[in-house]
Structures are given as C-alpha cells and as structure tokens.
Short mmCIF file of N, CA and C in Angstrom, two decimals:
data_model
loop_
_atom_site.label_atom_id
_atom_site.label_comp_id
_atom_site.label_asym_id
_atom_site.label_seq_id
_atom_site.Cartn_x
_atom_site.Cartn_y
_atom_site.Cartn_z
N TYR A 1 -55.60 -24.69 -218.86
CA TYR A 1 -54.83 -23.66 -217.89
C TYR A 1 -55.32 -22.24 -218.33
N GLU A 2 -55.66 -21.37 -217.37
CA GLU A 2 -56.09 -20.11 -217.60
C GLU A 2 -55.56 -18.96 -216.44
N GLY A 3 -54.97 -17.81 -216.62
CA GLY A 3 -54.22 -17.12 -215.85
C GLY A 3 -52.90 -16.67 -216.11
N ALA A 4 -51.97 -16.25 -215.13
CA ALA A 4 -50.86 -15.21 -215.27
C ALA A 4 -49.99 -16.76 -215.19
N LEU A 5 -48.74 -16.38 -216.09
CA LEU A 5 -47.47 -16.98 -215.58
C LEU A 5 -46.50 -16.51 -215.13
N THR A 6 -46.05 -17.16 -213.71
CA THR A 6 -44.62 -16.28 -213.11
C THR A 6 -43.98 -16.69 -212.90
N PHE A 7 -42.68 -16.52 -213.71
CA PHE A 7 -41.26 -17.00 -213.67
C PHE A 7 -40.26 -15.86 -212.61
N GLY A 8 -39.43 -17.42 -212.11
CA GLY A 8 -38.35 -16.61 -211.12
C GLY A 8 -37.52 -15.70 -211.71
N ASP A 9 -36.98 -14.77 -210.56
CA ASP A 9 -35.84 -13.93 -211.96
C ASP A 9 -34.43 -14.76 -211.82
N PRO A 10 -34.18 -14.78 -213.31
CA PRO A 10 -33.40 -15.45 -214.12
C PRO A 10 -31.81 -15.20 -213.44
N ASP A 11 -31.89 -14.48 -212.72
CA ASP A 11 -30.02 -13.81 -212.06
C ASP A 11 -30.33 -14.17 -210.56
N GLU A 12 -31.27 -14.85 -210.26
CA GLU A 12 -31.45 -15.26 -208.72
C GLU A 12 -30.21 -16.01 -208.36
N GLY A 13 -29.43 -15.89 -207.41
CA GLY A 13 -28.25 -16.55 -207.30
C GLY A 13 -27.70 -16.25 -207.79
N SER A 14 -27.05 -15.38 -209.05
CA SER A 14 -26.01 -15.08 -209.73
C SER A 14 -24.96 -14.07 -208.76
N ASP A 15 -24.37 -13.65 -209.55
CA ASP A 15 -23.06 -12.45 -209.48
C ASP A 15 -23.25 -11.59 -209.89
N GLU A 16 -24.34 -11.43 -211.06
CA GLU A 16 -24.95 -10.20 -211.41
C GLU A 16 -25.34 -9.33 -210.59
N GLY A 17 -25.48 -7.93 -210.37
CA GLY A 17 -25.92 -6.75 -209.58
C GLY A 17 -24.56 -6.95 -208.58
N ILE A 18 -23.85 -7.86 -208.19
CA ILE A 18 -23.30 -7.66 -206.82
C ILE A 18 -22.07 -6.22 -207.52
N PRO A 19 -22.28 -5.57 -206.46
CA PRO A 19 -21.45 -4.23 -206.80
C PRO A 19 -19.95 -4.36 -206.66
N PRO A 20 -19.04 -3.80 -207.62
CA PRO A 20 -17.62 -3.91 -207.34
C PRO A 20 -16.98 -3.78 -205.67
N ILE A 21 -15.97 -4.02 -205.60
CA ILE A 21 -15.16 -3.43 -203.74
C ILE A 21 -14.55 -2.00 -204.35
N THR A 22 -14.65 -1.18 -203.37
CA THR A 22 -14.59 0.34 -203.76
C THR A 22 -13.66 1.15 -202.79
N GLU A 23 -13.05 0.08 -201.90
CA GLU A 23 -12.28 0.95 -200.85
C GLU A 23 -11.25 -0.27 -200.47
N PRO A 24 -9.84 -0.05 -200.68
CA PRO A 24 -8.46 -0.90 -200.56
C PRO A 24 -9.00 -1.82 -199.66
N VAL A 25 -7.90 -2.79 -199.78
CA VAL A 25 -8.24 -4.08 -198.53
C VAL A 25 -6.60 -3.97 -197.52
N ASP A 26 -6.74 -4.34 -196.70
CA ASP A 26 -5.17 -4.83 -195.92
C ASP A 26 -5.56 -5.74 -195.12
N ALA A 27 -5.50 -6.55 -195.03
CA ALA A 27 -6.61 -7.79 -194.61
C ALA A 27 -5.32 -9.08 -193.66
N GLU A 28 -5.46 -9.44 -193.03
CA GLU A 28 -4.76 -11.25 -192.20
C GLU A 28 -5.84 -12.26 -192.70
N PHE A 29 -5.23 -13.06 -192.96
CA PHE A 29 -6.20 -13.91 -193.82
C PHE A 29 -5.94 -15.49 -192.70
N VAL A 30 -6.88 -15.80 -192.63
CA VAL A 30 -6.55 -16.93 -191.17
C VAL A 30 -6.73 -18.46 -191.67
N TRP A 31 -7.60 -18.93 -192.67
CA TRP A 31 -7.75 -19.88 -193.80
C TRP A 31 -7.49 -19.96 -194.92
N GLY A 32 -6.69 -21.35 -195.76
CA GLY A 32 -6.59 -21.13 -196.81
C GLY A 32 -6.47 -22.68 -197.54
N GLY A 33 -7.54 -22.26 -198.27
CA GLY A 33 -7.71 -24.03 -198.36
C GLY A 33 -8.62 -24.06 -200.21
N GLY A 34 -8.59 -25.09 -201.05
CA GLY A 34 -8.46 -25.05 -202.32
C GLY A 34 -8.65 -26.67 -203.30
N ILE A 35 -8.43 -26.14 -204.38
CA ILE A 35 -8.58 -27.67 -205.64
C ILE A 35 -7.22 -27.44 -206.23
N TYR A 36 -6.44 -28.79 -206.47
CA TYR A 36 -5.58 -29.33 -207.05
C TYR A 36 -6.02 -29.77 -208.41
N TYR A 37 -6.10 -29.26 -209.58
CA TYR A 37 -6.32 -29.71 -210.81
C TYR A 37 -5.06 -30.77 -211.51
N GLY A 38 -4.44 -30.23 -211.24
CA GLY A 38 -3.21 -31.08 -212.09
C GLY A 38 -2.90 -30.04 -213.34
N ASP A 39 -2.35 -30.80 -214.50
CA ASP A 39 -2.54 -30.43 -216.00
C ASP A 39 -3.75 -30.25 -216.43
N GLU A 40 -4.70 -29.92 -216.30
CA GLU A 40 -6.21 -29.31 -216.37
C GLU A 40 -6.24 -29.19 -218.16
N TYR A 41 -5.54 -28.21 -218.43
CA TYR A 41 -5.47 -27.56 -219.70
C TYR A 41 -4.42 -28.00 -220.70
N GLY A 42 -3.79 -29.06 -219.96
CA GLY A 42 -2.46 -29.49 -221.38
C GLY A 42 -1.85 -28.86 -221.54
N THR A 43 -1.60 -27.85 -220.70
CA THR A 43 -0.47 -26.71 -221.02
C THR A 43 0.92 -26.92 -220.38
N GLY A 44 1.16 -28.55 -219.91
CA GLY A 44 2.41 -28.51 -219.09
C GLY A 44 2.41 -27.82 -217.58
N THR A 45 1.31 -27.33 -217.11
CA THR A 45 1.50 -26.61 -215.81
C THR A 45 0.61 -26.90 -215.16
N ASP A 46 0.71 -27.08 -213.67
CA ASP A 46 -0.06 -27.62 -212.76
C ASP A 46 -1.22 -26.66 -212.14
N ARG A 47 -2.45 -26.95 -212.33
CA ARG A 47 -3.22 -25.40 -211.92
C ARG A 47 -4.30 -25.60 -210.39
N PHE A 48 -4.04 -24.64 -209.89
CA PHE A 48 -4.58 -24.55 -208.64
C PHE A 48 -5.86 -23.76 -208.55
N GLU A 49 -6.61 -23.92 -207.49
CA GLU A 49 -7.60 -22.98 -207.17
C GLU A 49 -7.99 -22.87 -205.83
N ILE A 50 -7.50 -21.70 -204.97
CA ILE A 50 -7.03 -21.75 -203.98
C ILE A 50 -7.61 -20.43 -203.25
N SER A 51 -8.41 -20.51 -202.04
CA SER A 51 -9.16 -19.56 -201.26
C SER A 51 -8.94 -18.83 -199.99
N PHE A 52 -8.29 -17.98 -199.95
CA PHE A 52 -8.51 -17.53 -198.52
C PHE A 52 -8.83 -16.72 -198.08
N THR A 53 -9.33 -16.62 -196.41
CA THR A 53 -10.82 -15.90 -196.22
C THR A 53 -10.28 -15.25 -194.79
N GLN A 54 -10.70 -14.39 -194.33
CA GLN A 54 -10.67 -13.41 -193.41
C GLN A 54 -10.96 -14.10 -191.99
N THR A 55 -11.92 -15.02 -192.37
CA THR A 55 -12.82 -15.80 -190.81
C THR A 55 -12.36 -17.01 -191.28
N PRO A 56 -12.79 -18.09 -190.22
CA PRO A 56 -12.76 -19.39 -190.38
C PRO A 56 -13.98 -19.74 -191.16
N VAL A 57 -13.85 -20.96 -191.83
CA VAL A 57 -15.19 -21.99 -192.67
C VAL A 57 -15.64 -22.94 -191.83
N ASN A 58 -17.33 -22.91 -191.87
CA ASN A 58 -17.85 -24.18 -191.50
C ASN A 58 -17.38 -25.33 -192.91
N ALA A 59 -18.28 -26.68 -192.22
CA ALA A 59 -18.03 -27.60 -192.62
C ALA A 59 -18.82 -27.50 -194.11
N GLU A 60 -19.25 -26.69 -194.67
CA GLU A 60 -19.79 -26.16 -196.02
C GLU A 60 -18.82 -25.19 -196.70
N GLY A 61 -17.80 -24.66 -196.19
CA GLY A 61 -16.62 -23.98 -196.75
C GLY A 61 -17.49 -22.32 -196.86
N ILE A 62 -18.37 -21.70 -195.80
CA ILE A 62 -18.91 -21.29 -195.84
C ILE A 62 -18.26 -20.07 -195.01
N MET A 63 -17.61 -18.83 -195.15
CA MET A 63 -17.13 -17.56 -193.90
C MET A 63 -18.07 -17.89 -192.70
N THR A 64 -17.60 -17.95 -191.74
CA THR A 64 -18.15 -17.96 -190.43
C THR A 64 -18.66 -16.56 -189.86
N GLY A 65 -17.94 -15.37 -190.59
CA GLY A 65 -17.97 -14.02 -189.82
C GLY A 65 -17.75 -13.05 -191.35
N ALA A 66 -18.18 -11.88 -191.06
CA ALA A 66 -17.71 -10.95 -192.18
C ALA A 66 -16.00 -10.62 -192.82
N GLY A 67 -15.97 -10.54 -193.53
CA GLY A 67 -14.44 -10.26 -194.06
C GLY A 67 -14.28 -10.20 -195.58
N HIS A 68 -13.19 -10.82 -195.98
CA HIS A 68 -13.14 -10.60 -197.31
C HIS A 68 -12.75 -11.85 -197.57
N ASN A 69 -12.50 -12.59 -199.12
CA ASN A 69 -12.33 -13.82 -199.25
C ASN A 69 -11.60 -13.33 -200.59
N ILE A 70 -10.26 -14.07 -200.97
CA ILE A 70 -9.59 -13.89 -202.02
C ILE A 70 -9.91 -15.29 -202.54
N VAL A 71 -9.96 -15.38 -204.15
CA VAL A 71 -10.05 -17.00 -204.54
C VAL A 71 -9.06 -16.55 -205.92
N LEU A 72 -7.91 -17.43 -205.41
CA LEU A 72 -6.59 -17.56 -206.91
C LEU A 72 -7.01 -18.89 -207.57
N SER A 73 -6.58 -18.49 -209.02
CA SER A 73 -6.38 -19.61 -210.15
C SER A 73 -4.75 -19.39 -210.07
N LEU A 74 -4.25 -20.43 -210.01
CA LEU A 74 -2.68 -20.32 -209.71
C LEU A 74 -2.20 -21.35 -210.77
N TYR A 75 -0.81 -21.16 -211.53
CA TYR A 75 -0.73 -21.68 -212.25
C TYR A 75 1.09 -22.32 -211.86
N ALA A 76 1.91 -23.45 -211.38
CA ALA A 76 3.19 -23.84 -210.74
C ALA A 76 2.93 -24.64 -211.99
N GLU A 77 5.30 -24.87 -211.55
CA GLU A 77 5.66 -26.24 -212.52
C GLU A 77 4.98 -27.72 -212.14
N PRO A 78 4.88 -28.14 -212.87
CA PRO A 78 4.21 -29.50 -212.71
C PRO A 78 4.74 -30.47 -211.09
N ASN A 79 4.51 -31.16 -210.33
CA ASN A 79 5.45 -31.55 -209.16
C ASN A 79 4.60 -33.00 -209.23
N GLU A 80 5.18 -34.05 -209.64
CA GLU A 80 4.83 -35.80 -209.73
C GLU A 80 4.84 -35.87 -208.62
N ALA A 81 5.62 -35.56 -207.35
CA ALA A 81 5.79 -36.01 -206.19
C ALA A 81 4.75 -36.05 -205.26
N PHE A 82 4.19 -34.83 -205.07
CA PHE A 82 3.53 -34.65 -204.28
C PHE A 82 2.38 -33.48 -204.39
N ILE A 83 1.82 -33.17 -203.83
CA ILE A 83 0.88 -31.92 -204.25
C ILE A 83 1.45 -30.55 -203.28
N ALA A 84 1.75 -30.08 -203.76
CA ALA A 84 2.13 -28.71 -202.59
C ALA A 84 2.64 -27.43 -204.07
N LEU A 85 2.49 -26.35 -202.94
CA LEU A 85 1.70 -25.11 -203.98
C LEU A 85 3.66 -24.75 -204.15
N PRO A 86 4.23 -24.54 -204.95
CA PRO A 86 5.73 -24.30 -205.05
C PRO A 86 6.08 -22.65 -204.43
N ALA A 87 6.82 -22.40 -203.62
CA ALA A 87 7.64 -21.63 -203.61
C ALA A 87 7.63 -20.55 -204.56
N GLY A 88 7.38 -18.95 -204.37
CA GLY A 88 7.99 -18.37 -205.26
C GLY A 88 6.94 -17.13 -205.67
N THR A 89 7.33 -15.93 -206.81
CA THR A 89 6.31 -15.39 -207.15
C THR A 89 5.45 -15.52 -208.00
N TYR A 90 4.31 -15.27 -207.86
CA TYR A 90 3.22 -15.42 -208.91
C TYR A 90 2.45 -14.08 -209.41
N GLN A 91 2.85 -13.92 -210.84
CA GLN A 91 1.97 -12.59 -211.44
C GLN A 91 0.68 -12.79 -211.74
N VAL A 92 0.11 -11.58 -211.91
CA VAL A 92 -1.20 -12.21 -212.70
C VAL A 92 -1.05 -11.73 -214.13
N ALA A 93 -1.07 -13.08 -215.13
CA ALA A 93 -1.50 -13.06 -216.59
C ALA A 93 -1.93 -14.04 -216.82
N GLY A 94 -1.99 -13.63 -218.31
CA GLY A 94 -3.41 -14.70 -218.75
C GLY A 94 -2.68 -15.67 -219.59
N THR A 95 -1.39 -16.38 -219.33
CA THR A 95 -0.90 -16.91 -220.53
C THR A 95 -0.92 -18.90 -219.57
N TYR A 96 -1.40 -18.92 -218.77
CA TYR A 96 -1.22 -20.22 -217.94
C TYR A 96 0.45 -20.91 -217.89
N ALA A 97 1.68 -20.02 -217.98
CA ALA A 97 2.69 -20.09 -217.89
C ALA A 97 3.24 -20.21 -216.08
N PRO A 98 3.66 -20.99 -215.98
CA PRO A 98 4.24 -21.60 -214.45
C PRO A 98 4.47 -19.97 -213.64
N GLY A 99 3.83 -19.71 -213.02
CA GLY A 99 4.60 -18.92 -211.72
C GLY A 99 3.04 -17.34 -212.36
N THR A 100 2.20 -17.96 -212.32
CA THR A 100 1.26 -16.95 -213.22
C THR A 100 -0.25 -17.32 -212.27
N ILE A 101 -0.93 -15.98 -212.17
CA ILE A 101 -2.31 -16.14 -211.76
C ILE A 101 -3.19 -15.94 -212.65
N GLU A 102 -4.38 -16.28 -212.93
CA GLU A 102 -5.49 -16.66 -214.21
C GLU A 102 -6.02 -14.97 -213.49
N PRO A 103 -6.19 -13.98 -214.47
CA PRO A 103 -7.22 -12.55 -214.44
C PRO A 103 -8.30 -13.20 -213.86
N GLY A 104 -9.18 -12.18 -213.30
CA GLY A 104 -10.69 -12.57 -213.22
C GLY A 104 -11.17 -11.63 -214.25
N GLU A 105 -12.52 -12.31 -214.80
CA GLU A 105 -13.50 -11.57 -215.57
C GLU A 105 -15.23 -12.22 -215.34
N PHE A 106 -15.55 -11.17 -215.68
CA PHE A 106 -17.27 -11.53 -215.55
C PHE A 106 -17.73 -12.18 -216.89
N VAL A 107 -18.09 -13.33 -217.08
CA VAL A 107 -18.81 -14.14 -217.82
C VAL A 107 -20.04 -14.89 -217.58
N LEU A 108 -21.17 -14.25 -217.47
CA LEU A 108 -21.87 -14.98 -216.86
C LEU A 108 -22.08 -14.84 -215.22
N SER A 109 -20.69 -15.20 -215.18
CA SER A 109 -20.83 -15.08 -213.47
C SER A 109 -18.66 -15.21 -213.52
N TYR A 110 -18.48 -14.76 -212.45
CA TYR A 110 -16.98 -14.23 -212.06
C TYR A 110 -16.35 -15.64 -212.70
N ILE A 111 -15.02 -15.91 -213.00
CA ILE A 111 -14.12 -16.65 -213.57
C ILE A 111 -12.96 -16.35 -213.01
N GLY A 112 -11.95 -17.20 -213.41
CA GLY A 112 -10.62 -16.91 -212.59
C GLY A 112 -10.59 -16.03 -211.24
N SER A 113 -9.85 -14.95 -211.11
CA SER A 113 -9.55 -14.38 -209.90
C SER A 113 -9.95 -13.65 -209.39
N ILE A 114 -10.87 -13.83 -207.74
CA ILE A 114 -11.59 -12.59 -207.47
C ILE A 114 -11.20 -12.40 -206.16
N CYS A 115 -11.82 -11.28 -205.59
CA CYS A 115 -12.02 -10.63 -204.01
C CYS A 115 -13.10 -10.51 -203.68
N ALA A 116 -13.80 -10.99 -202.71
CA ALA A 116 -15.35 -10.89 -202.72
C ALA A 116 -15.30 -10.21 -201.06
N LYS A 117 -16.03 -9.03 -200.57
CA LYS A 117 -16.55 -8.78 -199.50
C LYS A 117 -17.98 -9.88 -199.09
N VAL A 118 -17.95 -10.27 -197.92
CA VAL A 118 -19.08 -10.84 -197.27
C VAL A 118 -19.05 -10.46 -196.18
N ASP A 119 -20.72 -10.50 -195.92
CA ASP A 119 -21.40 -10.52 -194.59
C ASP A 119 -21.36 -11.90 -193.62
N ASP A 120 -22.18 -10.83 -192.70
CA ASP A 120 -22.27 -12.52 -191.64
C ASP A 120 -22.80 -13.16 -192.09
N ALA A 121 -23.79 -13.48 -192.88
CA ALA A 121 -24.47 -14.91 -193.33
C ALA A 121 -23.82 -15.29 -194.54
N GLY A 122 -22.61 -15.11 -194.33
CA GLY A 122 -21.69 -15.58 -196.03
C GLY A 122 -22.03 -14.93 -197.21
N ASN A 123 -22.94 -14.40 -197.72
CA ASN A 123 -22.96 -13.58 -198.70
C ASN A 123 -22.47 -12.65 -199.29
N ALA A 124 -22.11 -12.78 -200.45
CA ALA A 124 -20.89 -11.24 -201.25
C ALA A 124 -21.91 -10.49 -201.34
N VAL A 125 -21.63 -9.18 -200.84
CA VAL A 125 -21.46 -7.90 -200.73
C VAL A 125 -20.77 -6.96 -201.70
N ALA A 126 -20.07 -7.61 -201.90
CA ALA A 126 -19.16 -6.73 -203.19
C ALA A 126 -18.00 -7.63 -203.34
N ILE A 127 -17.70 -7.39 -205.25
CA ILE A 127 -17.47 -8.21 -205.80
C ILE A 127 -16.57 -7.97 -206.82
N SER A 128 -14.94 -8.43 -206.72
CA SER A 128 -13.92 -7.34 -207.91
C SER A 128 -13.12 -8.84 -208.93
N PRO A 129 -13.14 -8.71 -209.97
CA PRO A 129 -11.71 -9.65 -210.45
C PRO A 129 -10.28 -8.74 -210.06
N ILE A 130 -9.76 -10.30 -210.04
CA ILE A 130 -8.66 -9.43 -209.82
C ILE A 130 -7.57 -9.37 -211.15
N THR A 131 -7.01 -8.79 -211.52
CA THR A 131 -6.75 -8.31 -212.95
C THR A 131 -5.28 -7.93 -213.28
N GLY A 132 -4.23 -7.34 -211.73
CA GLY A 132 -3.15 -6.91 -211.84
C GLY A 132 -2.33 -7.63 -210.03
N GLY A 133 -1.25 -7.40 -210.23
CA GLY A 133 -0.16 -7.78 -209.22
C GLY A 133 0.33 -8.77 -208.95
N SER A 134 0.58 -9.30 -208.03
CA SER A 134 1.12 -10.75 -207.75
C SER A 134 0.90 -10.71 -206.09
N ILE A 135 1.44 -12.29 -205.41
CA ILE A 135 1.66 -12.65 -204.44
C ILE A 135 2.88 -13.26 -204.53
N THR A 136 4.00 -13.31 -203.33
CA THR A 136 4.94 -13.90 -202.92
C THR A 136 4.38 -15.32 -202.10
N VAL A 137 4.92 -16.65 -201.92
CA VAL A 137 4.46 -18.00 -201.62
C VAL A 137 5.98 -17.95 -200.93
N TYR A 138 6.39 -18.32 -199.67
CA TYR A 138 7.19 -18.45 -198.88
C TYR A 138 6.58 -19.74 -197.99
N GLU A 139 7.49 -21.06 -198.35
CA GLU A 139 7.00 -22.57 -197.56
C GLU A 139 8.17 -22.70 -196.12
N THR A 140 7.61 -22.14 -194.97
CA THR A 140 8.00 -22.18 -193.80
C THR A 140 8.64 -23.65 -193.60
N SER A 141 7.52 -24.31 -193.32
CA SER A 141 7.92 -25.95 -193.14
C SER A 141 6.98 -26.83 -192.81
N GLY A 142 7.13 -28.09 -193.86
CA GLY A 142 6.35 -28.66 -194.33
C GLY A 142 5.12 -28.38 -195.34
N TRP A 143 3.75 -28.28 -194.81
CA TRP A 143 2.66 -27.98 -195.90
C TRP A 143 2.29 -26.44 -195.34
N SER A 144 3.42 -25.68 -194.43
CA SER A 144 3.24 -24.42 -193.43
C SER A 144 3.57 -23.17 -194.78
N TYR A 145 2.86 -22.47 -194.91
CA TYR A 145 3.39 -21.23 -196.06
C TYR A 145 3.07 -19.46 -195.29
N ASP A 146 3.94 -18.70 -195.48
CA ASP A 146 3.72 -17.40 -195.43
C ASP A 146 3.66 -16.47 -196.90
N ILE A 147 2.54 -16.05 -197.20
CA ILE A 147 2.15 -15.53 -198.64
C ILE A 147 1.30 -13.93 -198.42
N GLU A 148 2.45 -13.52 -199.23
CA GLU A 148 2.05 -11.66 -198.61
C GLU A 148 1.26 -11.63 -200.15
N PHE A 149 -0.25 -10.80 -200.07
CA PHE A 149 -1.01 -10.65 -201.64
C PHE A 149 -0.59 -8.43 -201.88
N ASN A 150 -0.57 -8.98 -203.05
CA ASN A 150 -0.27 -7.36 -203.17
C ASN A 150 -0.83 -7.18 -205.05
N LEU A 151 -2.19 -6.78 -205.10
CA LEU A 151 -3.19 -7.13 -205.97
C LEU A 151 -3.95 -6.16 -206.37
N LYS A 152 -4.51 -5.72 -207.28
CA LYS A 152 -5.40 -4.94 -207.86
C LYS A 152 -6.86 -5.54 -208.19
N THR A 153 -7.48 -4.68 -208.56
CA THR A 153 -8.75 -5.23 -209.32
C THR A 153 -8.72 -4.55 -210.49
N ASP A 154 -10.13 -4.67 -211.56
CA ASP A 154 -10.34 -4.40 -212.66
C ASP A 154 -10.42 -2.28 -212.52
N GLN A 155 -10.62 -2.28 -211.86
CA GLN A 155 -10.83 -0.34 -210.57
C GLN A 155 -9.53 -0.41 -210.37
N GLY A 156 -8.59 -0.61 -210.14
CA GLY A 156 -7.13 -0.41 -209.47
C GLY A 156 -7.40 -0.04 -208.14
N ILE A 157 -8.46 -0.78 -207.08
CA ILE A 157 -8.48 -0.91 -206.14
C ILE A 157 -7.26 -1.77 -205.54
N ASP A 158 -6.43 -1.40 -204.64
CA ASP A 158 -5.67 -2.42 -204.01
C ASP A 158 -6.10 -3.29 -202.88
N ILE A 159 -5.56 -4.71 -203.37
CA ILE A 159 -5.76 -5.75 -202.40
C ILE A 159 -4.76 -6.54 -201.74
N LYS A 160 -4.22 -5.62 -200.65
CA LYS A 160 -3.35 -6.64 -200.09
C LYS A 160 -3.47 -7.61 -198.71
N GLY A 161 -2.59 -8.07 -198.47
CA GLY A 161 -2.61 -8.57 -197.28
C GLY A 161 -1.90 -10.09 -196.99
N ARG A 162 -1.93 -10.62 -195.83
CA ARG A 162 -0.79 -11.66 -195.38
C ARG A 162 -2.09 -12.91 -195.05
N TYR A 163 -0.97 -14.43 -195.58
CA TYR A 163 -1.28 -15.35 -194.81
C TYR A 163 -0.41 -16.44 -194.31
N ASN A 164 -0.52 -16.88 -192.96
CA ASN A 164 0.68 -18.05 -192.17
C ASN A 164 -0.64 -18.93 -192.02
N GLY A 165 0.16 -20.39 -192.88
CA GLY A 165 -0.74 -21.40 -192.27
C GLY A 165 -0.50 -22.88 -193.31
N GLU A 166 -1.24 -23.57 -192.83
CA GLU A 166 -1.47 -24.65 -194.06
C GLU A 166 -2.28 -24.60 -195.29
N ILE A 167 -2.31 -24.73 -196.20
CA ILE A 167 -3.30 -24.85 -197.43
C ILE A 167 -4.07 -26.26 -197.26
N GLU A 168 -5.20 -26.32 -197.02
CA GLU A 168 -5.78 -27.54 -197.38
C GLU A 168 -6.35 -27.75 -198.82
N LEU A 169 -5.45 -29.04 -199.77
CA LEU A 169 -5.97 -28.74 -200.96
C LEU A 169 -6.13 -30.33 -201.06
N GLU A 170 -7.86 -29.90 -201.91
CA GLU A 170 -8.40 -31.33 -202.31
C GLU A 170 -7.70 -31.90 -203.81
N ASP A 171 -7.53 -33.17 -204.04
CA ASP A 171 -6.61 -33.48 -205.69
C ASP A 171 -8.24 -34.37 -206.26
N GLN A 172 -8.22 -33.09 -207.38
CA GLN A 172 -9.09 -33.31 -208.57
C GLN A 172 -8.50 -33.58 -209.50
N SER A 173 -7.38 -34.19 -209.60
CA SER A 173 -6.04 -34.09 -210.91
C SER A 173 -6.92 -35.25 -211.72
N THR A 174 -7.53 -35.77 -211.29
CA THR A 174 -7.72 -37.48 -211.70
C THR A 174 -9.64 -37.47 -212.62
#
C-alpha cells in the first residue's frame, strides 16, 4: 500500500471538549428513570443511578427536546423486600454510605453524578460534574416521589430543581 493513512478523531463521541455549565439551573423535571445495582461494590449499601430530564425521553432514552439532564449515583440502605428509592436527604460525598450521592468527575469520560445541558437533537452542549449539595426525596404514594434538588457543580454553579412522579428502575442487581 502506498498513500496517506487517515485516522479518525480519538475523542469523537466522547465528553472531552464539551464546555461546562456556566449558568445556574432551576428546572422542573418531567421524567425519572434509571438502574438499580444492589450492593454492586460490596459496601453494604444499595446503589441507584437515576436520570432526571426536563423533557420526556424516547424509546432509546434520548430527551425529546432541549433542556437539562441530571444523572445521580445514589447510595441507600439495602432493601431486600422491593426495589425503591428510600425517602430522605442524600448529601454529595465520596463515601458510598447510605444517604450519599457519588460526586462526579472526569476520568476519560464523566463518572459519578453530572448535570448536562442538551440541545433539541439530544446532544450535550454543556456538562459539569456535581460535587456538592443535596437532594431530598419524599415518597408521596406507592412508587411516586417528590424530589427537591439543591446541588452544585465543580465550578460552584447552582443546580436546583424539582421532580414529581414515578421513577422507572431497571433491576441489574444480579
């Protein structure tokens, strides 16, 4: 073979290069769903990864319009009877203890808890790790919740909001 070798962009499709969120967020979230992992890390706590969006999501889980998406990695007391997010206050802390939210960070891509601003096509146009604050979860009836968000990004930007409704959880604990 003779000729030039053309390589693709190794960062294409990654979170690297997406700017951080620079404006405070105060939003009403309309959809909540995620994954229940059980005691994934062997710490004696149940882990949930739950996404809250400002617009509904389609069958592929992509937001159907522009808005914000909060993704939280939460730790709770184990519940053998059924899968549900326990009511209470969850603080951002890197301890895996019950009642905590795993802080976000960038390690090749974002891990832990984040807030993203999404455009009409479902692409992240700004993204920041969540490194402080708390949420308060109130169980209203059955599988329905009221949740208040009072979080901060690594740049100190306020991420506030409210969610009222069911949380669709997929069981991946086994």
